[in-house]
PDB file of C-alpha atoms in Angstrom:
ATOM      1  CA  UNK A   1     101.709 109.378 122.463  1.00 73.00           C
ATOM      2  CA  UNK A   2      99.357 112.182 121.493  1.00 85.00           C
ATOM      3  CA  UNK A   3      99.915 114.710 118.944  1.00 94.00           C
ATOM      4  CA  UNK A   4      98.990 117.920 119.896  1.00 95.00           C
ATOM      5  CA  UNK A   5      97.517 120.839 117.773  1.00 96.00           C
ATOM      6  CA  UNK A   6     100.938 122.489 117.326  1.00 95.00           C
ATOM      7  CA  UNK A   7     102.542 118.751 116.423  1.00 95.00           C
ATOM      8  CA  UNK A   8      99.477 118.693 113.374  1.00 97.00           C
ATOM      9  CA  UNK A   9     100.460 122.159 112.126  1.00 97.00           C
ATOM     10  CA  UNK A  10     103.817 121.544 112.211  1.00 96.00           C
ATOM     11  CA  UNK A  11     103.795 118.419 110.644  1.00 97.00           C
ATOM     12  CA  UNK A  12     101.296 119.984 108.115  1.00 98.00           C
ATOM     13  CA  UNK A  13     103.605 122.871 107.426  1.00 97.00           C
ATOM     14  CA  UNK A  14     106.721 120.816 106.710  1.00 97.00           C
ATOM     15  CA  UNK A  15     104.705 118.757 104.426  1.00 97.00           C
ATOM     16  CA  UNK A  16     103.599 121.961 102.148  1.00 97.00           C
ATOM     17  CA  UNK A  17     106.975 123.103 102.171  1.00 96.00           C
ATOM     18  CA  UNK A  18     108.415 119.464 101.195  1.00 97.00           C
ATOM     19  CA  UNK A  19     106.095 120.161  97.827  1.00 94.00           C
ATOM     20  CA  UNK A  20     106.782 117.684  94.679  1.00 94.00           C
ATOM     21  CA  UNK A  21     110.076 116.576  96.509  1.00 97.00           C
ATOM     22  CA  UNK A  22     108.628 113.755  98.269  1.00 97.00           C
ATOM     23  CA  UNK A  23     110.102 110.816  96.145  1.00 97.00           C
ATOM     24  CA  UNK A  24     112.914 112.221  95.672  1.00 96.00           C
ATOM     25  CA  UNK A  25     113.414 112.577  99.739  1.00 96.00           C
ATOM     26  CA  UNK A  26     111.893 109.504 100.169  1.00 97.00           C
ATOM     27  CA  UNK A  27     114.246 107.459  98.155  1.00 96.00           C
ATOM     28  CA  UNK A  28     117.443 109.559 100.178  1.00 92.00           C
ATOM     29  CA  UNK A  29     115.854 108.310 103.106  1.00 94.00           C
ATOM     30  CA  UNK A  30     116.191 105.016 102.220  1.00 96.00           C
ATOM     31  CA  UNK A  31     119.595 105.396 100.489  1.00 93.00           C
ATOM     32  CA  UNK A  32     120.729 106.774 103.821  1.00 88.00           C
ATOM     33  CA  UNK A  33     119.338 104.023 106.083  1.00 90.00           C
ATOM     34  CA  UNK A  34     120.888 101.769 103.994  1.00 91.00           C
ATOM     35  CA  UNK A  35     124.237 103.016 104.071  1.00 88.00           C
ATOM     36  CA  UNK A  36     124.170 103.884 107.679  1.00 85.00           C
ATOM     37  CA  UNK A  37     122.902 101.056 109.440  1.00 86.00           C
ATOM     38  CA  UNK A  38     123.375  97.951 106.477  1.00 91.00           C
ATOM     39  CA  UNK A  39     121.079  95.130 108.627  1.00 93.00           C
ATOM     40  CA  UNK A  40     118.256  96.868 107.424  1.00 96.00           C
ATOM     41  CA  UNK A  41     119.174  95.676 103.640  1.00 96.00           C
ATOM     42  CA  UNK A  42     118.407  92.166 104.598  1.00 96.00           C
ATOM     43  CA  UNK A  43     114.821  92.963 103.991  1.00 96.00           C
ATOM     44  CA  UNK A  44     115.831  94.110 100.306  1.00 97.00           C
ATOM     45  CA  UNK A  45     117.526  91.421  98.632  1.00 96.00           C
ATOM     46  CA  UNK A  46     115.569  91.526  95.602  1.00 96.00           C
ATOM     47  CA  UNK A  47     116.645  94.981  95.096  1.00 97.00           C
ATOM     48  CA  UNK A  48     119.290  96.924  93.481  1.00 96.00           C
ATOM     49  CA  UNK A  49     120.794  99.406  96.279  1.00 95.00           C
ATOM     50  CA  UNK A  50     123.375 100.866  94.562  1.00 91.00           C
ATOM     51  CA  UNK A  51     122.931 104.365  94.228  1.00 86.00           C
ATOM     52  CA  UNK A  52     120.375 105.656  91.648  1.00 89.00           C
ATOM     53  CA  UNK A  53     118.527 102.504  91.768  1.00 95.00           C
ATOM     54  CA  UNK A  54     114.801 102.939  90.429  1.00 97.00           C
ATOM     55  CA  UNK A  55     114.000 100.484  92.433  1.00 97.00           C
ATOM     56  CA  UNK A  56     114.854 102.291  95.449  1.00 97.00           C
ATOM     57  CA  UNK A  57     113.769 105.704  93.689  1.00 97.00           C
ATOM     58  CA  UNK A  58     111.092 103.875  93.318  1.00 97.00           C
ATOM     59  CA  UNK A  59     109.948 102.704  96.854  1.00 97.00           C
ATOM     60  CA  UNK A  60     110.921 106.078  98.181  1.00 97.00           C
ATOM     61  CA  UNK A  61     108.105 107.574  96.287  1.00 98.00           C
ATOM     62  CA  UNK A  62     105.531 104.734  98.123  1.00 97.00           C
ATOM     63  CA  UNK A  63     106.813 105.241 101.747  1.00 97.00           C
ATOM     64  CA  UNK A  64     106.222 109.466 100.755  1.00 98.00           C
ATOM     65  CA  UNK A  65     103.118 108.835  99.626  1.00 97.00           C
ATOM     66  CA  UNK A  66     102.267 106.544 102.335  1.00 97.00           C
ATOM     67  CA  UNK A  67     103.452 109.726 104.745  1.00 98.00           C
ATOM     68  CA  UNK A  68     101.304 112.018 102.732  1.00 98.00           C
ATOM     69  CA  UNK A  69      98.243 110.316 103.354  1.00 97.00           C
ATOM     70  CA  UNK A  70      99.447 109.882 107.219  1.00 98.00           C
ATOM     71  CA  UNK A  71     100.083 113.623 106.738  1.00 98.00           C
ATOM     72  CA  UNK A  72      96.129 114.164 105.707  1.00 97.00           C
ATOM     73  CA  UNK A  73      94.395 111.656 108.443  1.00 97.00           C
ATOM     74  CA  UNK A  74      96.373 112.401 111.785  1.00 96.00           C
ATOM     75  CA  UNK A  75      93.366 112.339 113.711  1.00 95.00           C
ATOM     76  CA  UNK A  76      92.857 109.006 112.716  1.00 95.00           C
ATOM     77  CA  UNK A  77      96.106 107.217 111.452  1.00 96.00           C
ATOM     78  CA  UNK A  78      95.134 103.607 112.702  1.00 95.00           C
ATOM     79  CA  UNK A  79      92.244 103.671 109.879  1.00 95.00           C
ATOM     80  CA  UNK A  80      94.072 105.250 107.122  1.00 96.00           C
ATOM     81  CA  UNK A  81      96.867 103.167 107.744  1.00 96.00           C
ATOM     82  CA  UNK A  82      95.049 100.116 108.250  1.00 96.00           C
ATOM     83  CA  UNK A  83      95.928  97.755 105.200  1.00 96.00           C
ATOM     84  CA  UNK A  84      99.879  99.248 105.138  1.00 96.00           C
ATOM     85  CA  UNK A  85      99.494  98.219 109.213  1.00 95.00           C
ATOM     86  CA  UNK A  86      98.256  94.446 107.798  1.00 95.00           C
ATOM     87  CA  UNK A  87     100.958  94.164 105.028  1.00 96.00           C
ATOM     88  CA  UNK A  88     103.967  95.097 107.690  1.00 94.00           C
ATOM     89  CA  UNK A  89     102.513  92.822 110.661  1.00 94.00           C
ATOM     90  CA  UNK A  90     101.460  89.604 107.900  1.00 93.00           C
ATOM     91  CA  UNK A  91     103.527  89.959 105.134  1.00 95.00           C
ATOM     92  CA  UNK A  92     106.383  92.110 105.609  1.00 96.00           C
ATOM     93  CA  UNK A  93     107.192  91.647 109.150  1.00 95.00           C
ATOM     94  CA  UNK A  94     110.180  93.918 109.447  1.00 95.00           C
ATOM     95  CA  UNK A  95     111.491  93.989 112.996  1.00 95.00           C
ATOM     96  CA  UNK A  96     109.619  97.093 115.092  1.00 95.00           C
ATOM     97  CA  UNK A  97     113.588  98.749 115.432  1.00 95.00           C
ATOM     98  CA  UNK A  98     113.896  99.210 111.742  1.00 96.00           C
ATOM     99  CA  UNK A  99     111.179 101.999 112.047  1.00 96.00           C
ATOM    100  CA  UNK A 100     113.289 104.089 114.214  1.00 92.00           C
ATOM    101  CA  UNK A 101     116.330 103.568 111.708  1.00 93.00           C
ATOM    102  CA  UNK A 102     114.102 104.971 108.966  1.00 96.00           C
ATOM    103  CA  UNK A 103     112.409 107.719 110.941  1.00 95.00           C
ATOM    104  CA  UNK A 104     115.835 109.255 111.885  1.00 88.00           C
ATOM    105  CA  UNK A 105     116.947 109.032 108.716  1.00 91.00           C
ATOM    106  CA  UNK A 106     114.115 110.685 107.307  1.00 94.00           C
ATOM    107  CA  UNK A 107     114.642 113.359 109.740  1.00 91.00           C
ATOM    108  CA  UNK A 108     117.977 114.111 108.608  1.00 89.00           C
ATOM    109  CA  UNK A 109     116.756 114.025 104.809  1.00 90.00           C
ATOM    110  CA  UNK A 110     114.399 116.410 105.971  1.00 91.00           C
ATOM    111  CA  UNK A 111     116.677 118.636 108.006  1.00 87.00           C
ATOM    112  CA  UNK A 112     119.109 118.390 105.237  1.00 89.00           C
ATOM    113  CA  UNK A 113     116.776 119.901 102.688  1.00 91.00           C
ATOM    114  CA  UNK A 114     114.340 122.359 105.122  1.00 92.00           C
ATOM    115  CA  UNK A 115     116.951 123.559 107.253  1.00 87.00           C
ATOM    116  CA  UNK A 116     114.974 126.638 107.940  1.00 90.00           C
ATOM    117  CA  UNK A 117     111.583 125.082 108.623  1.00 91.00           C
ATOM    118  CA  UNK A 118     113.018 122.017 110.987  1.00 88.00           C
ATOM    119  CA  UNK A 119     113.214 124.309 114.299  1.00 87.00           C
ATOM    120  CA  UNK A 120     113.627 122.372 117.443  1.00 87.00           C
ATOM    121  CA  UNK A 121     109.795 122.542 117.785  1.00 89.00           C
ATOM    122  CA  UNK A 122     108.802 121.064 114.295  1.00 92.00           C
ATOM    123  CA  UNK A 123     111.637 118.375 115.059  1.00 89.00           C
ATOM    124  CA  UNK A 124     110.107 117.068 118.093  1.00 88.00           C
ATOM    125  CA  UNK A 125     106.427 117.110 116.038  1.00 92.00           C
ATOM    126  CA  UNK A 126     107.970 115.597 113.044  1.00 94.00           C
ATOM    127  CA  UNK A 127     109.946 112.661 115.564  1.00 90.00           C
ATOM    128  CA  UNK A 128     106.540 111.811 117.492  1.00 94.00           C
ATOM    129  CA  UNK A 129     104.480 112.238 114.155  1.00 97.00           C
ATOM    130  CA  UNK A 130     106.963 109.486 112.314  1.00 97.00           C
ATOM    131  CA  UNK A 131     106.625 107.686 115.724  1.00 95.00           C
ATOM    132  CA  UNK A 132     103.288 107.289 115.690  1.00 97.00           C
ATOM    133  CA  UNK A 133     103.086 106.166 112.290  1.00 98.00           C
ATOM    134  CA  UNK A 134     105.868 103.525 113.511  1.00 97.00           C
ATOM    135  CA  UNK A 135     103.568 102.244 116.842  1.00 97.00           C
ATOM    136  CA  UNK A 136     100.400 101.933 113.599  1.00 96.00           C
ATOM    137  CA  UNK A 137     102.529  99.678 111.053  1.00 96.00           C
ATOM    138  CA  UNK A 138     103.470  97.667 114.057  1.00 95.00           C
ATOM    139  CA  UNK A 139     100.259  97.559 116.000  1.00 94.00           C
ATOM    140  CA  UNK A 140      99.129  94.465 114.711  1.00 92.00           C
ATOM    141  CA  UNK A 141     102.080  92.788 114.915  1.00 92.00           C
ATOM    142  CA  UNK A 142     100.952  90.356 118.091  1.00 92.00           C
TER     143      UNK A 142
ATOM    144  CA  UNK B   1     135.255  93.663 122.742  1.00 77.00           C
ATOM    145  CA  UNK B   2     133.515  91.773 124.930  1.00 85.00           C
ATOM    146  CA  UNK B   3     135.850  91.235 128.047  1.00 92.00           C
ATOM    147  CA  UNK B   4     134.991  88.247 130.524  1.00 95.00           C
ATOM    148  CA  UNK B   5     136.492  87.752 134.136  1.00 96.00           C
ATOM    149  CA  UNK B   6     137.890  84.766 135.124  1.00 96.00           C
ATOM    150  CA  UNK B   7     135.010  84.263 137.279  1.00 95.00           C
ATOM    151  CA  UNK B   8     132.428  84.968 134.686  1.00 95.00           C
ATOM    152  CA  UNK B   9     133.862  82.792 132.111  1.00 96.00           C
ATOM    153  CA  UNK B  10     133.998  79.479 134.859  1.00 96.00           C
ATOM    154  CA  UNK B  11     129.833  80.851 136.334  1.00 96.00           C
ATOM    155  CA  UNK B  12     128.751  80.541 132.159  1.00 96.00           C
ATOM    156  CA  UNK B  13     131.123  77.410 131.464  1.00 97.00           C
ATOM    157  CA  UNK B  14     129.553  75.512 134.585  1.00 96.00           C
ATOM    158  CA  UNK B  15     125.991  76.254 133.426  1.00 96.00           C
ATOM    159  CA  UNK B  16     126.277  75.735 130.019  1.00 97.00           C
ATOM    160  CA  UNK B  17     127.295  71.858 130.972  1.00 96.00           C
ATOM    161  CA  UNK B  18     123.865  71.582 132.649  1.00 97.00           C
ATOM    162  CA  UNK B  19     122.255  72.589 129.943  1.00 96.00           C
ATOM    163  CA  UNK B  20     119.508  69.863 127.871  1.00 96.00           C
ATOM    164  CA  UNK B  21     120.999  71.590 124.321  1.00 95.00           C
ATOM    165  CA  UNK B  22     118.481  70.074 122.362  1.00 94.00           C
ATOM    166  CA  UNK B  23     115.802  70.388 124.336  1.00 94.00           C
ATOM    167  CA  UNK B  24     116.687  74.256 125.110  1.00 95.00           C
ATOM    168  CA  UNK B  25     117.408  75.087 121.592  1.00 96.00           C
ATOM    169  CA  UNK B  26     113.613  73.657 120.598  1.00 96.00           C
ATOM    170  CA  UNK B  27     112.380  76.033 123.299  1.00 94.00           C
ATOM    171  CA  UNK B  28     114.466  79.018 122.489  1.00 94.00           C
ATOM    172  CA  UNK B  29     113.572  78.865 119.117  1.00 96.00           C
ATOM    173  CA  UNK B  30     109.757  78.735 119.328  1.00 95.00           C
ATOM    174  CA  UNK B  31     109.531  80.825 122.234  1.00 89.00           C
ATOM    175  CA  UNK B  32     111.239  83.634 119.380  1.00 93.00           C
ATOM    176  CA  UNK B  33     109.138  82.592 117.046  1.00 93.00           C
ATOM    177  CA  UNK B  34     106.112  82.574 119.355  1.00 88.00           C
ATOM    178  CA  UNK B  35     106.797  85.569 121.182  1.00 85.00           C
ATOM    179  CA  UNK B  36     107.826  88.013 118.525  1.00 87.00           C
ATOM    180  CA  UNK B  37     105.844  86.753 115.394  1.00 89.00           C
ATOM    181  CA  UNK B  38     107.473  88.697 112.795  1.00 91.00           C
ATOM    182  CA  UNK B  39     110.667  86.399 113.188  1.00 95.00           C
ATOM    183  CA  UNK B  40     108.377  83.867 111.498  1.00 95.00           C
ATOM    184  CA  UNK B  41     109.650  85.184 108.363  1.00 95.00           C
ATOM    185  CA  UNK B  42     112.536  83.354 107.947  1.00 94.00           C
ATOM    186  CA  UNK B  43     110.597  80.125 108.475  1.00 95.00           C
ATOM    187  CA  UNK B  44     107.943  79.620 105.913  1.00 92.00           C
ATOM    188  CA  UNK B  45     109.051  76.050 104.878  1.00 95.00           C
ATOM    189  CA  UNK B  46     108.892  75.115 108.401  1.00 97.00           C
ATOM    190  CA  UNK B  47     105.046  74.095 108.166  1.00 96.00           C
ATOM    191  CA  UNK B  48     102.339  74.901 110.821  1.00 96.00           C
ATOM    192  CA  UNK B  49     102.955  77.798 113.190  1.00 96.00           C
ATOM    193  CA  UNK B  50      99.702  78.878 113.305  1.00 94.00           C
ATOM    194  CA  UNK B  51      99.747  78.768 117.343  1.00 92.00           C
ATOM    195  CA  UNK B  52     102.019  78.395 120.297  1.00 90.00           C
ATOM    196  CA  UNK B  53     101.202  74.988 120.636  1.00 91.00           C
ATOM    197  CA  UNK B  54     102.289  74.422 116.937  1.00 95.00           C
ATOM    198  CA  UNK B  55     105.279  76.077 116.904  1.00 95.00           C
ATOM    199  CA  UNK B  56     106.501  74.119 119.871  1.00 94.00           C
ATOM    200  CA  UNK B  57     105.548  70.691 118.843  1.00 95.00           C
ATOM    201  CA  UNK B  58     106.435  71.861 115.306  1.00 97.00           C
ATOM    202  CA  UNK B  59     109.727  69.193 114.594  1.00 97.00           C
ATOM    203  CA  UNK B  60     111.280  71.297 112.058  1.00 97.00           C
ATOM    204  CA  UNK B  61     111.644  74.459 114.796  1.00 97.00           C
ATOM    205  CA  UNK B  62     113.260  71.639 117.043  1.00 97.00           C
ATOM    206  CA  UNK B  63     115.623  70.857 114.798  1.00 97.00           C
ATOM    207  CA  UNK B  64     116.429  74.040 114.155  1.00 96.00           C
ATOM    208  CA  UNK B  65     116.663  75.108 117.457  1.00 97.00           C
ATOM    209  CA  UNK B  66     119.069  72.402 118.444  1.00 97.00           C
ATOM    210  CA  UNK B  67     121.260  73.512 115.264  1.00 96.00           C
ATOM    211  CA  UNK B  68     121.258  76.966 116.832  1.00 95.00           C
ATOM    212  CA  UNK B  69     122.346  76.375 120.107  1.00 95.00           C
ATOM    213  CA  UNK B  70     125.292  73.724 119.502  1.00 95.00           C
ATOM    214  CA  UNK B  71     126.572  76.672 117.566  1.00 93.00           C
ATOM    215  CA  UNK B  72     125.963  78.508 120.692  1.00 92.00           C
ATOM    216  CA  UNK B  73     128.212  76.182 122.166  1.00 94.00           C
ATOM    217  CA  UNK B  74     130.756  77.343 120.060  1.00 93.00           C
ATOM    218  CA  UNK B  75     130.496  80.975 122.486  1.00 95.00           C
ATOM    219  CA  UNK B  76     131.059  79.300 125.485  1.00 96.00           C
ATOM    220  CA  UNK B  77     133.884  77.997 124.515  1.00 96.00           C
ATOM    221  CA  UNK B  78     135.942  80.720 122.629  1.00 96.00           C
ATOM    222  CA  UNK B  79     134.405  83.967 124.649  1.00 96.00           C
ATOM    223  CA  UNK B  80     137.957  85.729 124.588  1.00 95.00           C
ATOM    224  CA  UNK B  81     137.259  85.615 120.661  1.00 96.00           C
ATOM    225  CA  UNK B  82     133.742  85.794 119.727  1.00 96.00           C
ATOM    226  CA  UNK B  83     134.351  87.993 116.729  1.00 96.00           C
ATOM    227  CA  UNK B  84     136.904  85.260 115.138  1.00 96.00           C
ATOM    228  CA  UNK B  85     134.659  82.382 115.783  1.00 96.00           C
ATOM    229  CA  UNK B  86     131.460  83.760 114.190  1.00 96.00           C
ATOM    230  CA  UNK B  87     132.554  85.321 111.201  1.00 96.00           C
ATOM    231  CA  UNK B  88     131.848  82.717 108.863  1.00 96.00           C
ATOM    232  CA  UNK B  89     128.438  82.479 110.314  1.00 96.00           C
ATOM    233  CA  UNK B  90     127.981  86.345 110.278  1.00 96.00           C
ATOM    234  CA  UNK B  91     128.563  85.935 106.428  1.00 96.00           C
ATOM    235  CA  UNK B  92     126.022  83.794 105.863  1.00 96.00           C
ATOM    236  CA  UNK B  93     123.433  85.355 107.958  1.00 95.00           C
ATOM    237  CA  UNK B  94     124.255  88.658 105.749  1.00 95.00           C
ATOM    238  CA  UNK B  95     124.779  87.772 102.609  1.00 94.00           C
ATOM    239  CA  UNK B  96     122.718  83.843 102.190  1.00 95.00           C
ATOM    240  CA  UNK B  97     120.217  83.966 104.827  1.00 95.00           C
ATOM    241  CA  UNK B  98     118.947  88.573 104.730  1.00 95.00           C
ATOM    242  CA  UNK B  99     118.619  88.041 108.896  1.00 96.00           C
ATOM    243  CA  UNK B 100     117.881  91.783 110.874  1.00 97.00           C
ATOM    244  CA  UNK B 101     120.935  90.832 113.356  1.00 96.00           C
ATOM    245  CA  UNK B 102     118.045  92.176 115.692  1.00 96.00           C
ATOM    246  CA  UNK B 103     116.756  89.051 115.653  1.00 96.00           C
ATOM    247  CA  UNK B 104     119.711  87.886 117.579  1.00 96.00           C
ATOM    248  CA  UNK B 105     118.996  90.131 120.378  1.00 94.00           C
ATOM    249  CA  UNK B 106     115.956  88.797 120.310  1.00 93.00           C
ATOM    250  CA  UNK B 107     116.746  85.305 120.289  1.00 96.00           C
ATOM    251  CA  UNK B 108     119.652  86.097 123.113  1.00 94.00           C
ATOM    252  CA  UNK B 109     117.025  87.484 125.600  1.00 88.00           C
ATOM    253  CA  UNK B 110     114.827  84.921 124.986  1.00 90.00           C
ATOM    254  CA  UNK B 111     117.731  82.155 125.799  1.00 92.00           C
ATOM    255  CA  UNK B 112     118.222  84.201 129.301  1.00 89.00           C
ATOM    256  CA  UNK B 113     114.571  83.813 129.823  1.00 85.00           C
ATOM    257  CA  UNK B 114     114.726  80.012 129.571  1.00 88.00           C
ATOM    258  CA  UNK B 115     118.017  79.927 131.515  1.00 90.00           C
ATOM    259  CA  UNK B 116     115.904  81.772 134.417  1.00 85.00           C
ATOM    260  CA  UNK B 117     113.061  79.825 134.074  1.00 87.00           C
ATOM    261  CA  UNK B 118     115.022  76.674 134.189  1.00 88.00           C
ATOM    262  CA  UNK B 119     117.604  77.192 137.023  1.00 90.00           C
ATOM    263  CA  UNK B 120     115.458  79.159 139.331  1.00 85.00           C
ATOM    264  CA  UNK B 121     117.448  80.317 142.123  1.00 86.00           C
ATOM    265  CA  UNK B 122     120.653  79.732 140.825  1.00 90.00           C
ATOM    266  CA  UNK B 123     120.205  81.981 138.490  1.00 87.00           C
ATOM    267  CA  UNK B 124     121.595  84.738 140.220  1.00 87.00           C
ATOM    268  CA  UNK B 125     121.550  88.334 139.198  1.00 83.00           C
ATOM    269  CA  UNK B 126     125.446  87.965 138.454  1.00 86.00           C
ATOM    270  CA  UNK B 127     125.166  84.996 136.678  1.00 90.00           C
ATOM    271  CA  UNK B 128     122.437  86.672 134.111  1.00 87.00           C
ATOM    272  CA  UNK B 129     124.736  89.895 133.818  1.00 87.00           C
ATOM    273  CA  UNK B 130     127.628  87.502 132.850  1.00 92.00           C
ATOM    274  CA  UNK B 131     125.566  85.616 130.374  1.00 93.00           C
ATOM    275  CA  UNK B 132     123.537  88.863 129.226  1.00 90.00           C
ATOM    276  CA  UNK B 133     127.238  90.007 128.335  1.00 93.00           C
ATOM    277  CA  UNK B 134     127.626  86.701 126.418  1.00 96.00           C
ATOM    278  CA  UNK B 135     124.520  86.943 124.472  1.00 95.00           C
ATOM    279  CA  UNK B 136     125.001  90.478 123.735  1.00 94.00           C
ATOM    280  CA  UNK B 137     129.062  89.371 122.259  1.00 96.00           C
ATOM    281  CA  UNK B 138     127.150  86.778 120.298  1.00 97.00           C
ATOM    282  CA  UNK B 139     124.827  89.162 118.500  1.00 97.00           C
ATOM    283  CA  UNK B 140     127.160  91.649 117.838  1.00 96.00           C
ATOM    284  CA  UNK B 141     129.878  89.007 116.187  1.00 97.00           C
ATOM    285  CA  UNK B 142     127.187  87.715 113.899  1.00 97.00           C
ATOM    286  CA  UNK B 143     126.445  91.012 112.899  1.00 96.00           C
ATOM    287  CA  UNK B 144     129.935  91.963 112.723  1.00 96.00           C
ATOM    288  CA  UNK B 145     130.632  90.963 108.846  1.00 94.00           C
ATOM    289  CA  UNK B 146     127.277  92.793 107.535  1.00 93.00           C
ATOM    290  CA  UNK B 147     127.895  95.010 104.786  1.00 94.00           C
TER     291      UNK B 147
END
């Protein structure tokens, strides 16, 4: 999957428009994903997940500013990404269908918040742009 | 809820008693954990995995791997009520053991795999549909008490 000039600008727009909210999105995200589809909690059981929780308040903010950066180096996500693309394959080893879970709920955090912005075009930039990311946290996986 | 013909129900029942269950559930097991490496997670007190031929001599992942698939058993034998018979185990996958239930779709497909690989032939595409039904009723009752 290739992202195209329009998917950079569109993904770059949303971005500028998201501003200082990226925590707090990030951490609804999460809250969301966790509520909607509750296997993916196995991978938090040292966590609080009630709702509030710094921690989870707090590991929104990472996977934001882990997008952010994404956000900055689309031409070349595999190297920006490289050591968060180590920790998930050695370390972490979340199952490759948990990314999808997250993406769309990220997608409805954003659409939630930008409904204005998330056209049908930026949509379909922002799904392949968090799909890409996906395929580079997973692409050392085997 | 996972419905199963007549038919179906004898075509899994009949294979199931040819089946080597410790010696498949050795080989299911590693093939999981050699196939899709992230499933490795669970198993850090299980010793050397570093490579295929590790994991499959490993004697812990044998053991294991038996344990799984005389549960397994259990399936065969109570397919009108897959739900009922796995729910203690779905707790304990969910709240003891944190397991994605992805991992048993994994672990299902890889147990059709070894069924193929083992009876050839007889193997037929029905046969797989019935026991890709199973497999899919398994992994969906141990996920079925996740909260």
């Amino acid at each position: 999957m290739v992202l195209s000039p329009t998917d950079k600008s569109n993904v770059k727009a949303t971005w500028a428009k998201i501003g200082n909210h990226g925590a707090e999105y990030g951490a609804e995200a999460l809250e969301r994903m966790f509520m909607n589809f509750p296997s993916t909690k196995t991978y938090f059981p040292h966590f609080d997940l009630g709702h509030d929780s710094a921690q989870v308040k707090g590991h929104g903010k990472k996977v934001a500013d882990a997008l952010t950066k994404a956000v900055g180096h689309m031409d070349n996500l595999l190297d920006a990404l490289s050591d968060l693309s180590d920790l998930h394959a050695h370390k972490l080893r979340v199952d490759p269908v948990n990314f999808k879970l997250l993406s769309h709920c990220l997608l409805v955090t954003l659409a939630l918040h930008l409904p204005a912005e998330f056209t049908p075009s930026v949509h379909a930039s922002l799904d392949k742009f968090l799909a890409s990311v996906s395929t580079v946290l997973t692409s050392k996986y085997r | 809820m996972v419905h199963f013909t007549a038919e179906e129900k004898a075509a899994i029942t009949s294979l199931w008693g040819k089946v080597n269950v410790e010696e498949a559930g050795g080989e299911a097991l590693g093939r999981l954990l050699v196939v899709y490496p992230w499933t490795q997670r669970f198993f850090d007190s299980f010793g050397n995995l570093s490579s295929p031929s590790a994991i499959m001599g490993n004697p812990k992942v044998k053991a294991h791997g038996k344990k799984v698939l005389t549960s397994f058993g259990d399936a065969v034998k109570n397919m009108d009520n897959l739900k009922g018979a796995f729910a203690k185990l779905s707790e304990l996958h969910c709240d003891k053991l944190h397991v994605d239930p992805e991992n048993f779709r994994l672990l299902g497909n890889v147990m059709v795999i070894i069924l193929a690989s083992h009876f050839g032939r007889e193997f037929t595409p029905e046969l797989q549909a019935a026991w890709q039904k199973l497999v899919a009723g398994v992994a969906t009752a141990l996920a079925h008490k996740y909260h």
